[in-house]
Short mmCIF file of C-alpha atoms in Angstrom, two decimals:
data_model
loop_
_atom_site.label_atom_id
_atom_site.label_comp_id
_atom_site.label_asym_id
_atom_site.label_seq_id
_atom_site.Cartn_x
_atom_site.Cartn_y
_atom_site.Cartn_z
CA UNK A 124 -122.31 -248.90 -55.59
CA UNK A 125 -122.43 -252.22 -57.36
CA UNK A 126 -123.31 -252.40 -61.03
CA UNK A 127 -126.73 -253.83 -61.85
CA UNK A 128 -128.41 -252.51 -58.73
CA UNK A 129 -130.70 -249.47 -58.89
CA UNK A 130 -129.72 -246.56 -56.66
CA UNK A 131 -131.48 -246.55 -53.31
CA UNK A 132 -133.98 -243.77 -52.85
CA UNK A 133 -134.38 -242.16 -49.43
CA UNK A 134 -137.51 -243.23 -47.57
CA UNK A 135 -140.60 -241.07 -47.97
CA UNK A 136 -142.78 -240.10 -45.02
CA UNK A 137 -146.37 -240.96 -45.94
CA UNK A 138 -147.82 -238.53 -43.32
CA UNK A 139 -150.39 -241.07 -42.16
CA UNK A 140 -150.04 -240.02 -38.50
CA UNK A 141 -150.73 -236.37 -39.25
CA UNK A 142 -153.65 -237.40 -41.48
CA UNK A 143 -155.21 -239.47 -38.71
CA UNK A 144 -154.79 -236.64 -36.20
CA UNK A 145 -156.37 -234.25 -38.71
CA UNK A 146 -159.46 -236.43 -39.04
CA UNK A 147 -160.35 -235.57 -35.42
CA UNK A 148 -160.16 -231.84 -36.14
CA UNK A 149 -161.79 -231.46 -39.56
CA UNK A 150 -162.68 -234.72 -41.28
CA UNK A 151 -163.82 -233.39 -44.70
CA UNK A 152 -160.27 -232.28 -45.52
CA UNK A 153 -158.60 -235.20 -43.73
CA UNK A 154 -160.18 -237.85 -45.95
CA UNK A 155 -158.15 -236.88 -49.06
CA UNK A 156 -155.07 -236.74 -46.82
CA UNK A 157 -155.59 -240.32 -45.67
CA UNK A 158 -156.32 -241.52 -49.21
CA UNK A 159 -153.10 -239.97 -50.52
CA UNK A 160 -151.08 -241.23 -47.55
CA UNK A 161 -152.28 -244.76 -48.24
CA UNK A 162 -150.96 -244.54 -51.82
CA UNK A 163 -147.34 -243.79 -50.86
CA UNK A 164 -146.09 -247.25 -49.83
CA UNK A 165 -147.63 -249.18 -52.76
CA UNK A 166 -146.14 -246.66 -55.19
CA UNK A 167 -142.72 -247.09 -53.57
CA UNK A 168 -143.00 -250.86 -53.85
CA UNK A 169 -143.80 -250.48 -57.57
CA UNK A 170 -140.71 -248.30 -57.96
CA UNK A 171 -142.64 -245.13 -58.73
CA UNK A 172 -140.60 -242.76 -56.56
CA UNK A 173 -141.97 -239.60 -58.20
CA UNK A 174 -145.58 -240.77 -57.77
CA UNK A 175 -144.94 -241.65 -54.13
CA UNK A 176 -143.38 -238.25 -53.53
CA UNK A 177 -146.37 -236.52 -55.17
CA UNK A 178 -148.85 -238.53 -53.06
CA UNK A 179 -146.90 -237.70 -49.89
CA UNK A 180 -146.89 -234.00 -50.80
CA UNK A 181 -150.65 -234.05 -51.42
CA UNK A 182 -151.22 -235.87 -48.14
CA UNK A 183 -149.16 -233.29 -46.26
CA UNK A 184 -151.06 -230.43 -47.96
CA UNK A 185 -154.52 -231.79 -47.10
CA UNK A 186 -153.44 -232.65 -43.55
CA UNK A 187 -152.14 -229.15 -42.94
CA UNK A 188 -155.35 -227.60 -44.25
CA UNK A 189 -157.45 -229.89 -42.07
CA UNK A 190 -155.35 -228.98 -39.03
CA UNK A 191 -155.53 -225.25 -39.75
CA UNK A 192 -159.28 -225.22 -40.39
CA UNK A 193 -160.00 -227.52 -37.44
CA UNK A 194 -157.95 -225.53 -34.95
CA UNK A 195 -159.38 -222.24 -36.23
CA UNK A 196 -162.92 -223.64 -35.90
CA UNK A 197 -162.31 -224.75 -32.31
CA UNK A 198 -160.81 -221.35 -31.42
CA UNK A 199 -163.80 -219.52 -32.93
CA UNK A 200 -166.26 -221.73 -31.04
CA UNK A 201 -164.33 -221.27 -27.79
CA UNK A 202 -164.23 -217.47 -28.19
CA UNK A 203 -167.95 -217.31 -29.02
CA UNK A 204 -168.85 -219.44 -26.00
CA UNK A 205 -166.63 -217.37 -23.73
CA UNK A 206 -168.07 -214.09 -25.04
CA UNK A 207 -171.60 -215.42 -24.68
CA UNK A 208 -170.94 -216.44 -21.10
CA UNK A 209 -169.32 -213.11 -20.28
CA UNK A 210 -172.22 -211.30 -21.93
CA UNK A 211 -174.70 -213.24 -19.82
CA UNK A 212 -172.79 -212.47 -16.65
CA UNK A 213 -172.47 -208.77 -17.51
CA UNK A 214 -176.14 -208.38 -18.33
CA UNK A 215 -177.08 -209.29 -14.79
CA UNK A 216 -180.25 -211.06 -15.91
CA UNK A 217 -181.14 -213.30 -13.00
CA UNK A 218 -184.73 -214.00 -13.93
CA UNK A 219 -185.84 -217.57 -14.30
CA UNK A 220 -188.55 -218.91 -16.54
#
């Protein structure tokens, strides 16, 4: 290490990819994830490593919640549709209106 140069910090993953994927599953929670992910690189350029790390952590948290809620919602809808279809088949109602 040369004197006069600040130590190099390891790169921080801004989690933008996971945030964009999360917006397709549950957008209300993905919006804060994208906003925090977009703050990471400017904070790194300003030299605020702790702020960039905090923004990346928040982005990861909101993305994970959006993924969990979105996947759970799709599973619930799929199960309800399947049970409704099975219920209709089992009832044997063949009347038409």
